[in-house]
PDB file of C-alpha atoms in Angstrom:
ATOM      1  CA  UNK A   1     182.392 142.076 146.539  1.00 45.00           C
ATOM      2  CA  UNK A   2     186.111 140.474 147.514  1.00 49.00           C
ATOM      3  CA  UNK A   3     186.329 137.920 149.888  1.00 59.00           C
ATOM      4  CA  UNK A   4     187.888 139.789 152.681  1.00 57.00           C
ATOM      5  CA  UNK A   5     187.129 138.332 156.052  1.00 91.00           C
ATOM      6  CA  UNK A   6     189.356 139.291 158.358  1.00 97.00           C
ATOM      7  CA  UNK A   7     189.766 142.263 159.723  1.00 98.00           C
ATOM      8  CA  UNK A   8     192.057 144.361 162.324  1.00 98.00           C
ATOM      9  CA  UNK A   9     189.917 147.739 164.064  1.00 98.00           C
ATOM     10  CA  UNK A  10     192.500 149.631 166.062  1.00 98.00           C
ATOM     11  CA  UNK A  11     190.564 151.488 168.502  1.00 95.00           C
ATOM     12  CA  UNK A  12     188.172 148.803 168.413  1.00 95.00           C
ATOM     13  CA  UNK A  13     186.341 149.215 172.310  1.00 94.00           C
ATOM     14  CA  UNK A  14     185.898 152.841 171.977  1.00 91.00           C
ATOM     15  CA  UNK A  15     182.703 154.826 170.825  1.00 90.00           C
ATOM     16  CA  UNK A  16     182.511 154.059 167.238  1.00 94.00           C
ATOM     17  CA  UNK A  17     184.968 151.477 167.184  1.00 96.00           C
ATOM     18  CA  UNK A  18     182.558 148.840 168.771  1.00 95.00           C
ATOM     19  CA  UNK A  19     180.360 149.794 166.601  1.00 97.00           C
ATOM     20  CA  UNK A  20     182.285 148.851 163.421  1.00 98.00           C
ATOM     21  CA  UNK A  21     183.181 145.556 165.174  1.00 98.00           C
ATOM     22  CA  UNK A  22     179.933 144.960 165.606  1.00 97.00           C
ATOM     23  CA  UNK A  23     178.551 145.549 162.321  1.00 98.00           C
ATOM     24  CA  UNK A  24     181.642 143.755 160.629  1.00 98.00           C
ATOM     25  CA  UNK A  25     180.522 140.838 162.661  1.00 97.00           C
ATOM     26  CA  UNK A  26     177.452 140.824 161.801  1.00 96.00           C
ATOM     27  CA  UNK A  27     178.914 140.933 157.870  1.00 96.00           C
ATOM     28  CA  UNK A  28     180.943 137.517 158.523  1.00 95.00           C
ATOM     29  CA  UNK A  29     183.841 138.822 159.222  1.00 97.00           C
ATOM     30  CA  UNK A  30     186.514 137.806 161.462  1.00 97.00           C
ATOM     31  CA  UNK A  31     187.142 140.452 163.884  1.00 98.00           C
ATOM     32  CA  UNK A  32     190.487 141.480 165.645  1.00 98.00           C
ATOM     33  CA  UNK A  33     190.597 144.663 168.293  1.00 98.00           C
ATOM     34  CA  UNK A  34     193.271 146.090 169.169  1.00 97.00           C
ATOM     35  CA  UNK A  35     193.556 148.609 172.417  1.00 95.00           C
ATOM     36  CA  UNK A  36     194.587 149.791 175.694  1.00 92.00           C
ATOM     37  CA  UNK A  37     192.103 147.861 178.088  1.00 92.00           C
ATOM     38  CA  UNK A  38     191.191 144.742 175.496  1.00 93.00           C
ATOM     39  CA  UNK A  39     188.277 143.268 177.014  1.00 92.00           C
ATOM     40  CA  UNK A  40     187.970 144.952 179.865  1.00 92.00           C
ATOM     41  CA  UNK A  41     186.184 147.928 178.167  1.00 91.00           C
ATOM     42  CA  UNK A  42     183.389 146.333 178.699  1.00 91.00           C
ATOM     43  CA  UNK A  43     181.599 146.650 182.325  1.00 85.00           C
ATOM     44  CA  UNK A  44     179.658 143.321 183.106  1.00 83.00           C
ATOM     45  CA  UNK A  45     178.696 140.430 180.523  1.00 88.00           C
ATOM     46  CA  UNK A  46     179.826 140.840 176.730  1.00 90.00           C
ATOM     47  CA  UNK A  47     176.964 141.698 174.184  1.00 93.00           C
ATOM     48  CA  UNK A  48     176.910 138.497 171.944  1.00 95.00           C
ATOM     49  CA  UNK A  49     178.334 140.415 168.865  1.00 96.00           C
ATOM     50  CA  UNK A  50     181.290 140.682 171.413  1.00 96.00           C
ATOM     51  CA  UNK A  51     182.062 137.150 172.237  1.00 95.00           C
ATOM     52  CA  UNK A  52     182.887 137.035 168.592  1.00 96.00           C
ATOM     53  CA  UNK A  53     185.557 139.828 168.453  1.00 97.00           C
ATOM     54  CA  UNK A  54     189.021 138.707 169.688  1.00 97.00           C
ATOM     55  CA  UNK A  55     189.920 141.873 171.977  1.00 97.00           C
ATOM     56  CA  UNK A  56     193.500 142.148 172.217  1.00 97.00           C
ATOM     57  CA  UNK A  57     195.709 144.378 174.858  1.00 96.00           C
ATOM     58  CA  UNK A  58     197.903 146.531 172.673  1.00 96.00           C
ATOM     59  CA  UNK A  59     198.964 150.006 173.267  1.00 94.00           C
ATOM     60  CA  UNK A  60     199.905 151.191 169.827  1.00 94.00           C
ATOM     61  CA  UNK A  61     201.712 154.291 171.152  1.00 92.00           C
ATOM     62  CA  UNK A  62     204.566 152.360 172.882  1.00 93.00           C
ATOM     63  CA  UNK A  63     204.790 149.723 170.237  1.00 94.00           C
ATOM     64  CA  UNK A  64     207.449 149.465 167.750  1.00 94.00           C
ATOM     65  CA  UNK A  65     206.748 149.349 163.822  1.00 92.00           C
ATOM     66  CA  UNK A  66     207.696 145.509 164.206  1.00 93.00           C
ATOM     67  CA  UNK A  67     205.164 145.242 167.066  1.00 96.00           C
ATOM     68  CA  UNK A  68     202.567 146.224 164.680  1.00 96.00           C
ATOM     69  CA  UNK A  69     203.764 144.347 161.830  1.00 95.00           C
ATOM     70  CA  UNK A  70     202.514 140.695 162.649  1.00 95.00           C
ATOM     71  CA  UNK A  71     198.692 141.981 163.211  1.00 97.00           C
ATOM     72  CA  UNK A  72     198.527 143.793 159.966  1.00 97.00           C
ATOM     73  CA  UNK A  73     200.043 140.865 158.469  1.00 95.00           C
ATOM     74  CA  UNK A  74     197.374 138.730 159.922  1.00 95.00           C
ATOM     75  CA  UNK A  75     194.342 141.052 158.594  1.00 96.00           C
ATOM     76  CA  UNK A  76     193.019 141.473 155.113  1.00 96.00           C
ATOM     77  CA  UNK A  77     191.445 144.608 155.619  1.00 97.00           C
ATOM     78  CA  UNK A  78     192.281 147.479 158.509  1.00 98.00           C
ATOM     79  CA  UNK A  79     190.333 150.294 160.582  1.00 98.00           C
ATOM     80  CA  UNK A  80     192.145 153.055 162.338  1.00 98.00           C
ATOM     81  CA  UNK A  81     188.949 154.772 164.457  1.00 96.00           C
ATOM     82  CA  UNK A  82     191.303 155.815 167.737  1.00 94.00           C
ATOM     83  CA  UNK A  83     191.595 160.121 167.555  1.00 85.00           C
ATOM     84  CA  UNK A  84     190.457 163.098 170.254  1.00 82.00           C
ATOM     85  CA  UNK A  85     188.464 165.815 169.544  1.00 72.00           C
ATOM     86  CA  UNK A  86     189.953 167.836 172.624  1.00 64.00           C
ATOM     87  CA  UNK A  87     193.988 167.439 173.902  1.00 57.00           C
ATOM     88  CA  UNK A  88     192.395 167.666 177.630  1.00 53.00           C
ATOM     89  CA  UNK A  89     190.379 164.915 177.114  1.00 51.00           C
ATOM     90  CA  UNK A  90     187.445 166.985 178.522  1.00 46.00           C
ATOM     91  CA  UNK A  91     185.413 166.308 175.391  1.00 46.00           C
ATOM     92  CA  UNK A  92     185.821 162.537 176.316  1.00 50.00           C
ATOM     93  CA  UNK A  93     184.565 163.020 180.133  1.00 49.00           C
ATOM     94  CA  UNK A  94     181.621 165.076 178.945  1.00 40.00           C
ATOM     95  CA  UNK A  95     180.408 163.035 176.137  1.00 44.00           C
ATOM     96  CA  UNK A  96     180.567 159.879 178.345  1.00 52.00           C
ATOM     97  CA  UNK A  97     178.408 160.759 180.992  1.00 47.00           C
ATOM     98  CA  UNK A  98     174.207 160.455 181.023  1.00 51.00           C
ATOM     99  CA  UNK A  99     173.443 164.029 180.922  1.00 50.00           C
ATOM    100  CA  UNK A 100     174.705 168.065 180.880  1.00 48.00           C
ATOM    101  CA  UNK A 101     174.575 168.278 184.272  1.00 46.00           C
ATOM    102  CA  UNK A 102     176.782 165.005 185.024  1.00 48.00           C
ATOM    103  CA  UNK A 103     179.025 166.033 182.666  1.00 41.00           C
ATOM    104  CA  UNK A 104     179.794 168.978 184.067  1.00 40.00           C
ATOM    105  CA  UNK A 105     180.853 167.700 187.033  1.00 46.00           C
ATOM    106  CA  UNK A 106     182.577 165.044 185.781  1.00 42.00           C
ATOM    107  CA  UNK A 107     185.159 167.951 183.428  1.00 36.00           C
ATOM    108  CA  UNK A 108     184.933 169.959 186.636  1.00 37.00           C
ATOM    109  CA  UNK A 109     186.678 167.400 188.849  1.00 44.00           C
ATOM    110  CA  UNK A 110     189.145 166.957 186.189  1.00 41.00           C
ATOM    111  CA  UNK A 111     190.069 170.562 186.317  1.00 37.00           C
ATOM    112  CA  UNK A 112     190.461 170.253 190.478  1.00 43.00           C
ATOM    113  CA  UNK A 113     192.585 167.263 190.024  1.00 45.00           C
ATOM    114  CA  UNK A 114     196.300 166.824 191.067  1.00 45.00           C
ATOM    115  CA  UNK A 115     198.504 167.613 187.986  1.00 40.00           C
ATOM    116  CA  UNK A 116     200.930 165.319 189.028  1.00 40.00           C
ATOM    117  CA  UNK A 117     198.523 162.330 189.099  1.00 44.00           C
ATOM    118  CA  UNK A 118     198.033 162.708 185.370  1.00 43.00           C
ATOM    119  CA  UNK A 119     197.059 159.549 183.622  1.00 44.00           C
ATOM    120  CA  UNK A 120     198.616 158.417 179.669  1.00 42.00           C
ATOM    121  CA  UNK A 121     194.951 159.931 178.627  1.00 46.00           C
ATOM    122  CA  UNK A 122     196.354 163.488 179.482  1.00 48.00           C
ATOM    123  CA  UNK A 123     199.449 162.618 177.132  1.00 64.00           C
ATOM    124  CA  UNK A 124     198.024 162.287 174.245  1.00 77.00           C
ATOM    125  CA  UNK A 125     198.104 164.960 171.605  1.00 90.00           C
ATOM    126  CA  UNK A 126     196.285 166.013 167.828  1.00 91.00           C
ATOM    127  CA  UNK A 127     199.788 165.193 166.498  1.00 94.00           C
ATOM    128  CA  UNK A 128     200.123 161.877 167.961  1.00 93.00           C
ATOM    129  CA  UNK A 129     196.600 160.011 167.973  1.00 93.00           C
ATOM    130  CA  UNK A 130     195.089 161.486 165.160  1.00 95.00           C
ATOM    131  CA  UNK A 131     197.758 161.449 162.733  1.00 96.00           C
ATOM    132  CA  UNK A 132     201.275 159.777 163.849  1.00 96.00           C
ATOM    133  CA  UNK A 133     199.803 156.415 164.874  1.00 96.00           C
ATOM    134  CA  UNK A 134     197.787 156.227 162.220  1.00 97.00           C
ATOM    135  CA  UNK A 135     200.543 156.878 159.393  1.00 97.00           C
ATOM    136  CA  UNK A 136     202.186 154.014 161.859  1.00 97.00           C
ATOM    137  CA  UNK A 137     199.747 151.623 161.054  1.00 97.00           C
ATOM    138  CA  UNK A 138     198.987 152.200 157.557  1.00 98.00           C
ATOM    139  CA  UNK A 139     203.061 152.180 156.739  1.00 97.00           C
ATOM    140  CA  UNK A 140     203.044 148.820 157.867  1.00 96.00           C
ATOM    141  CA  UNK A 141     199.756 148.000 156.163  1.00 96.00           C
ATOM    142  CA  UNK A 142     201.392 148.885 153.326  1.00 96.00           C
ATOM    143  CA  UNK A 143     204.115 146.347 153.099  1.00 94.00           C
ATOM    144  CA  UNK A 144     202.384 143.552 153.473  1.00 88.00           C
ATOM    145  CA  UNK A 145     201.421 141.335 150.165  1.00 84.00           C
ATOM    146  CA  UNK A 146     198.774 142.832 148.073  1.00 87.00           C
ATOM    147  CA  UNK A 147     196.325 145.985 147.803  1.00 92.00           C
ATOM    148  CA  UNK A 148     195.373 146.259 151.226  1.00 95.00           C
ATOM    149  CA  UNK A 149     192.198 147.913 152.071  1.00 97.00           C
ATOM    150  CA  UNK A 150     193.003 151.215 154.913  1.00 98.00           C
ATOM    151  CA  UNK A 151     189.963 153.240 156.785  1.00 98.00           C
ATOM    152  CA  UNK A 152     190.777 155.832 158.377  1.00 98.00           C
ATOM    153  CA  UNK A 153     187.789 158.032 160.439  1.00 97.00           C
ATOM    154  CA  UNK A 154     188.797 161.531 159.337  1.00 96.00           C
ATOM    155  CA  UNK A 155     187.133 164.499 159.845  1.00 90.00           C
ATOM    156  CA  UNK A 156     184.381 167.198 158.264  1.00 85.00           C
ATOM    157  CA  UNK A 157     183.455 170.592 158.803  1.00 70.00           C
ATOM    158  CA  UNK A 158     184.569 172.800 161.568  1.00 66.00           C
ATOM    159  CA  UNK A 159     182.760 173.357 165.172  1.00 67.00           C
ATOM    160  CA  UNK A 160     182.733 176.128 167.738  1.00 63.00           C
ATOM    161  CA  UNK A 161     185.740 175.767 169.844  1.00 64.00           C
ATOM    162  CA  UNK A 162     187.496 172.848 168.427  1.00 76.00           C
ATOM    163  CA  UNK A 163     190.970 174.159 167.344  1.00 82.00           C
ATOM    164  CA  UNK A 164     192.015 174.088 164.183  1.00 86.00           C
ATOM    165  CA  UNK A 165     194.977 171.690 164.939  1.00 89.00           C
ATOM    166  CA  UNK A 166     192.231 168.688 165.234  1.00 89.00           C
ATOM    167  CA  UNK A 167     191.527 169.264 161.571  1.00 90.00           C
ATOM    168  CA  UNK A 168     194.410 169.830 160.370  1.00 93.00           C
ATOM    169  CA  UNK A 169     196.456 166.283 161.811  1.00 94.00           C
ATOM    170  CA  UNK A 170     193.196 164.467 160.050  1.00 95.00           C
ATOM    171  CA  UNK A 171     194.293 166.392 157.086  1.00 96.00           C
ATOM    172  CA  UNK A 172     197.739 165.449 157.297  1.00 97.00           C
ATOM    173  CA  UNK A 173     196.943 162.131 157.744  1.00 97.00           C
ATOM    174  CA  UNK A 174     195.068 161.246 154.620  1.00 98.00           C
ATOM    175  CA  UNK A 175     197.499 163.009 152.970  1.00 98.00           C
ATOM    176  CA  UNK A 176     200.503 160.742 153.881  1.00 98.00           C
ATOM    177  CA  UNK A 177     198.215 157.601 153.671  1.00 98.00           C
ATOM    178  CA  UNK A 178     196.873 158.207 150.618  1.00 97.00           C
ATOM    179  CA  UNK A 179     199.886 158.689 148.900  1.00 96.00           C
ATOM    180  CA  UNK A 180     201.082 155.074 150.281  1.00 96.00           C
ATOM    181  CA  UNK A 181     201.828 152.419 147.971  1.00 90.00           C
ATOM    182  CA  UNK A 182     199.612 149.129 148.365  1.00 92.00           C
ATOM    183  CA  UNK A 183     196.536 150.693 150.213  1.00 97.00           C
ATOM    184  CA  UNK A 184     193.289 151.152 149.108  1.00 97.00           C
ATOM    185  CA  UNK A 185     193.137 154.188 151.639  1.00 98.00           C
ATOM    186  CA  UNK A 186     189.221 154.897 152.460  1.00 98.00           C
ATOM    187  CA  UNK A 187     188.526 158.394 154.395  1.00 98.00           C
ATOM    188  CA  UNK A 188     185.414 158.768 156.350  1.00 98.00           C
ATOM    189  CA  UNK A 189     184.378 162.070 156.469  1.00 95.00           C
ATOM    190  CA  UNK A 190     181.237 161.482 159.045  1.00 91.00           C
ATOM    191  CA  UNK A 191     181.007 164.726 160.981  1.00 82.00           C
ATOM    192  CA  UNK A 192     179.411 165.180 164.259  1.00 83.00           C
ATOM    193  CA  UNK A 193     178.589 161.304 165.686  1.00 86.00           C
ATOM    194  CA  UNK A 194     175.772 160.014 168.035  1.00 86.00           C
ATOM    195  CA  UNK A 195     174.670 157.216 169.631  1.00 81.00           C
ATOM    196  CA  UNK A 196     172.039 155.678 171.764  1.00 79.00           C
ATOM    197  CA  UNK A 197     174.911 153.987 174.008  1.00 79.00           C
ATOM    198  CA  UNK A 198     175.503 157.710 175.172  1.00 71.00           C
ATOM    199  CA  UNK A 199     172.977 159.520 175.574  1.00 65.00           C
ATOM    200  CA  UNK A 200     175.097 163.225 176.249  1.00 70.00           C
ATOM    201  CA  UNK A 201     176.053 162.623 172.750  1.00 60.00           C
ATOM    202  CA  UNK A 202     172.222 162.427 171.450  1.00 55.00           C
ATOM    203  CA  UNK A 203     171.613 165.556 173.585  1.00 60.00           C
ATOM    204  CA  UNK A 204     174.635 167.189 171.600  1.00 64.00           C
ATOM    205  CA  UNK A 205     173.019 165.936 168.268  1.00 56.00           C
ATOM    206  CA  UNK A 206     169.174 167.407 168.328  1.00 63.00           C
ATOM    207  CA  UNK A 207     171.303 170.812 169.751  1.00 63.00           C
ATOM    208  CA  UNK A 208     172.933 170.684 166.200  1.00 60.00           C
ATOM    209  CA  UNK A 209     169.986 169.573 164.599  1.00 60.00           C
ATOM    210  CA  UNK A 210     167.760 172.085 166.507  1.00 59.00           C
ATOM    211  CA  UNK A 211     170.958 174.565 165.294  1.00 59.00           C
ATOM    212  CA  UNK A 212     170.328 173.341 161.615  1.00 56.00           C
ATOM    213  CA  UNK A 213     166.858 174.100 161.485  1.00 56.00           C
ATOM    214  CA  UNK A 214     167.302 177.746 162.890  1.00 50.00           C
ATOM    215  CA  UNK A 215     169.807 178.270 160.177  1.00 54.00           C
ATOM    216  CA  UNK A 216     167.769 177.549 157.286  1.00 56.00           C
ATOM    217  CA  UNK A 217     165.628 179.989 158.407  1.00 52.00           C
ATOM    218  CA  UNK A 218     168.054 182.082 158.505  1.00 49.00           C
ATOM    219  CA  UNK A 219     169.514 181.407 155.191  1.00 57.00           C
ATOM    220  CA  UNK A 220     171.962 178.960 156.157  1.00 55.00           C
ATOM    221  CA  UNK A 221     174.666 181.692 157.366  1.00 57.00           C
ATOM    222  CA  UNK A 222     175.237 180.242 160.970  1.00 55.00           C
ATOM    223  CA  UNK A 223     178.651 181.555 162.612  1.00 53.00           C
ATOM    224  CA  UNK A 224     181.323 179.010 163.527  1.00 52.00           C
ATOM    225  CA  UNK A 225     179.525 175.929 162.702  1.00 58.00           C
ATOM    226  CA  UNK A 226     180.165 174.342 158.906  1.00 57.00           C
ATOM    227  CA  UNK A 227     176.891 173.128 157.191  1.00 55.00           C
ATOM    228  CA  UNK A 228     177.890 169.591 157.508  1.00 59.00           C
ATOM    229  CA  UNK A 229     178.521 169.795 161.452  1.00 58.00           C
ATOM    230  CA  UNK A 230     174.937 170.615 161.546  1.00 60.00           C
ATOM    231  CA  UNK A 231     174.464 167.230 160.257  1.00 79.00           C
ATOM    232  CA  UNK A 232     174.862 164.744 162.803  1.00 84.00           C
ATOM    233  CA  UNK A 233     175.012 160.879 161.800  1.00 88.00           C
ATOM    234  CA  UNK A 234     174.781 158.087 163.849  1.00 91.00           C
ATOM    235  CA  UNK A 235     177.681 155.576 164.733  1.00 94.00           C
ATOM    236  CA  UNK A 236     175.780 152.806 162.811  1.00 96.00           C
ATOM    237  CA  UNK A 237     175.442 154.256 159.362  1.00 96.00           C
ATOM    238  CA  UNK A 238     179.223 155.690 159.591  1.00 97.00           C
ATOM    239  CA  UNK A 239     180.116 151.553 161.296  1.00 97.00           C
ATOM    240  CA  UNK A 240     177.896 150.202 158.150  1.00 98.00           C
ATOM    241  CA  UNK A 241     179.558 152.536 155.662  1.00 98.00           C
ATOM    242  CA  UNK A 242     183.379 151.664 156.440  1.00 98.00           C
ATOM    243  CA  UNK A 243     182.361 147.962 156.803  1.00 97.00           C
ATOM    244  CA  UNK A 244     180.816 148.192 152.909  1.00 97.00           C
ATOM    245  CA  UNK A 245     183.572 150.145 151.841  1.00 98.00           C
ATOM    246  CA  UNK A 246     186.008 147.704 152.973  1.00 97.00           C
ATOM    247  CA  UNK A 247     184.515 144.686 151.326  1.00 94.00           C
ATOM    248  CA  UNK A 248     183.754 147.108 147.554  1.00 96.00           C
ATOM    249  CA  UNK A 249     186.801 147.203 146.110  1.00 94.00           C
ATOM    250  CA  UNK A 250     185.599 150.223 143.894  1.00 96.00           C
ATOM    251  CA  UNK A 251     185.345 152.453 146.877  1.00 97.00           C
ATOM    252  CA  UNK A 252     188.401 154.278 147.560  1.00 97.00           C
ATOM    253  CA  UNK A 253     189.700 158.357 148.685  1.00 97.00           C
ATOM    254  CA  UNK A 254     187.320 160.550 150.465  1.00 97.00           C
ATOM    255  CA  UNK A 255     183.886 158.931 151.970  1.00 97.00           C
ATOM    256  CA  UNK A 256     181.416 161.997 152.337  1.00 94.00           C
ATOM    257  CA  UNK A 257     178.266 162.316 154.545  1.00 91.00           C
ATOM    258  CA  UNK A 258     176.150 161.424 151.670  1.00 93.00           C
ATOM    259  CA  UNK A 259     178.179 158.422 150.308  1.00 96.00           C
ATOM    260  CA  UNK A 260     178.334 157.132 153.791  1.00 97.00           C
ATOM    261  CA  UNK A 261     174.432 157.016 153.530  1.00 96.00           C
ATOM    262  CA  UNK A 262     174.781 155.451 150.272  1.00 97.00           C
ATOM    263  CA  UNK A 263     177.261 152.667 151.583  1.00 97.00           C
ATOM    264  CA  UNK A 264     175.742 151.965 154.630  1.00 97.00           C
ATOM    265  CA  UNK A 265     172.209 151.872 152.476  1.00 96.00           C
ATOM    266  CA  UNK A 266     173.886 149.058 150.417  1.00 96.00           C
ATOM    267  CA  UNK A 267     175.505 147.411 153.643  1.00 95.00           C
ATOM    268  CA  UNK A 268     171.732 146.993 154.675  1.00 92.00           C
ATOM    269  CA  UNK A 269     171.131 145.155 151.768  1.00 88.00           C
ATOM    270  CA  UNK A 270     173.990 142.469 152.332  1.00 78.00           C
ATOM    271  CA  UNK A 271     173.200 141.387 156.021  1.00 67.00           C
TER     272      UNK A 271
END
């Protein structure tokens, strides 16, 4: 183990995010967020894990690579967990509400809404959060003194009606971060994520599962869906994983479902 302790999660209030400041927390490490709405993410009293995280305001798509520069500088170790699984942001609405039918209504508003009264959500693109700001981030990583250690939440398998062009900027991204000089670059490869926080996404999750089981009997030849979308992991054994990952300096390239289980099996051990 290296004695990394501090560490800089940008996307750090957002679904798996929190989750990896959590966990880091609870590691002993020092804990820096960076994001859009800081501490205001969070609706009523901070979980104590929280009041241990310094939430910062910081909207990485309008900042400059010299903007960036001083908080990589500050961090021994960094997490890039901001992305979107849809352009619309309709995957976001859904996922965050209690159940199918709230959700639903939720992406249905959304579609009724005035175009002109667009948010910076709607502006977002594949190209821009999942792979420009991140190649940002881990440029800058890269100049600073020293191997510094890069996660990066990538992508695995494919899924029924996710384009293409979602896989394809996580693709790109580990390709231009990997080949970065001064980066131990770390790839999680996680899948389809779920967590008890929201509850549409463990609905989603015992679909795939329920999906999974059908196709073995079937031989394991389901259309569309990949083998390892069918295997849904939680937020706190992906959270667990990057956090051990970070702190073994052995671990490096592509984290798959399995060695996520592994890491976050020997991050268990540590606490």
């Amino acid at each position: 183990m290296t004695s990394v302790k501090r560490l800089l999660v940008c996307g750090g209030t957002g679904f798996l995010g929190r989750k990896i400041c959590e966990t880091a927390v609870a590691h002993g490490w020092e804990v820096t967020s960076l994001s859009r709405s800081g501490r205001n993410a969070f609706k009523g009293p901070l979980p104590s894990w929280a009041e241990k995280v310094k939430f910062e305001r910081f909207d990485i798509m309008q900042a400059s690579s010299s903007d960036v520069r001083p908080w990589v500088d500050s961090a021994d170790a960094v997490v890039y967990s901001l992305g979107i699984l849809l352009e619309s942001n309709y995957y976001k609405t859904f996922v965050s509400s209690s159940n199918p039918f709230e959700g639903a209504s939720k992406v249905v508003q959304k579609w009724n809404r005035n175009p002109l009264k667009q948010g910076i959500e709607d502006e977002v693109t594949y190209e821009n959060m999942n792979r420009d700001l991140a190649i940002k981030l881990a440029n800058e990583a890269s100049k600073s003194d020293g191997v510094k250690p890069f996660v990066y939440i990538s992508a695995a398998g494919g899924f029924p009606l996710i384009p293409r062009a979602y896989f394809k900027t996580k693709e790109q991204a580990e390709m231009a971060i990997g080949q970065m000089p001064s980066l131990r670059a770390i790839f999680l490869r996680p899948g389809f994520m779920f967590d008890p926080s929201r509850p549409m996404s463990m609905y989603m999750a015992l679909g795939l599962k329920t999906v999974g089981s059908v196709n073995g009997l079937l031989g394991g030849n389901a259309p569309l869906i990949s083998y390892k979308a069918l295997k849904p992991i939680t937020t706190s054994v992906v959270a667990a994983a990057a956090v051990q990952a970070l702190a073994d300096e052995t671990v490096s390239g592509v984290i798959d479902r399995e060695s996520l289980v592994k890491l976050a099996t020997e991050a268990s051990r540590s606490t």
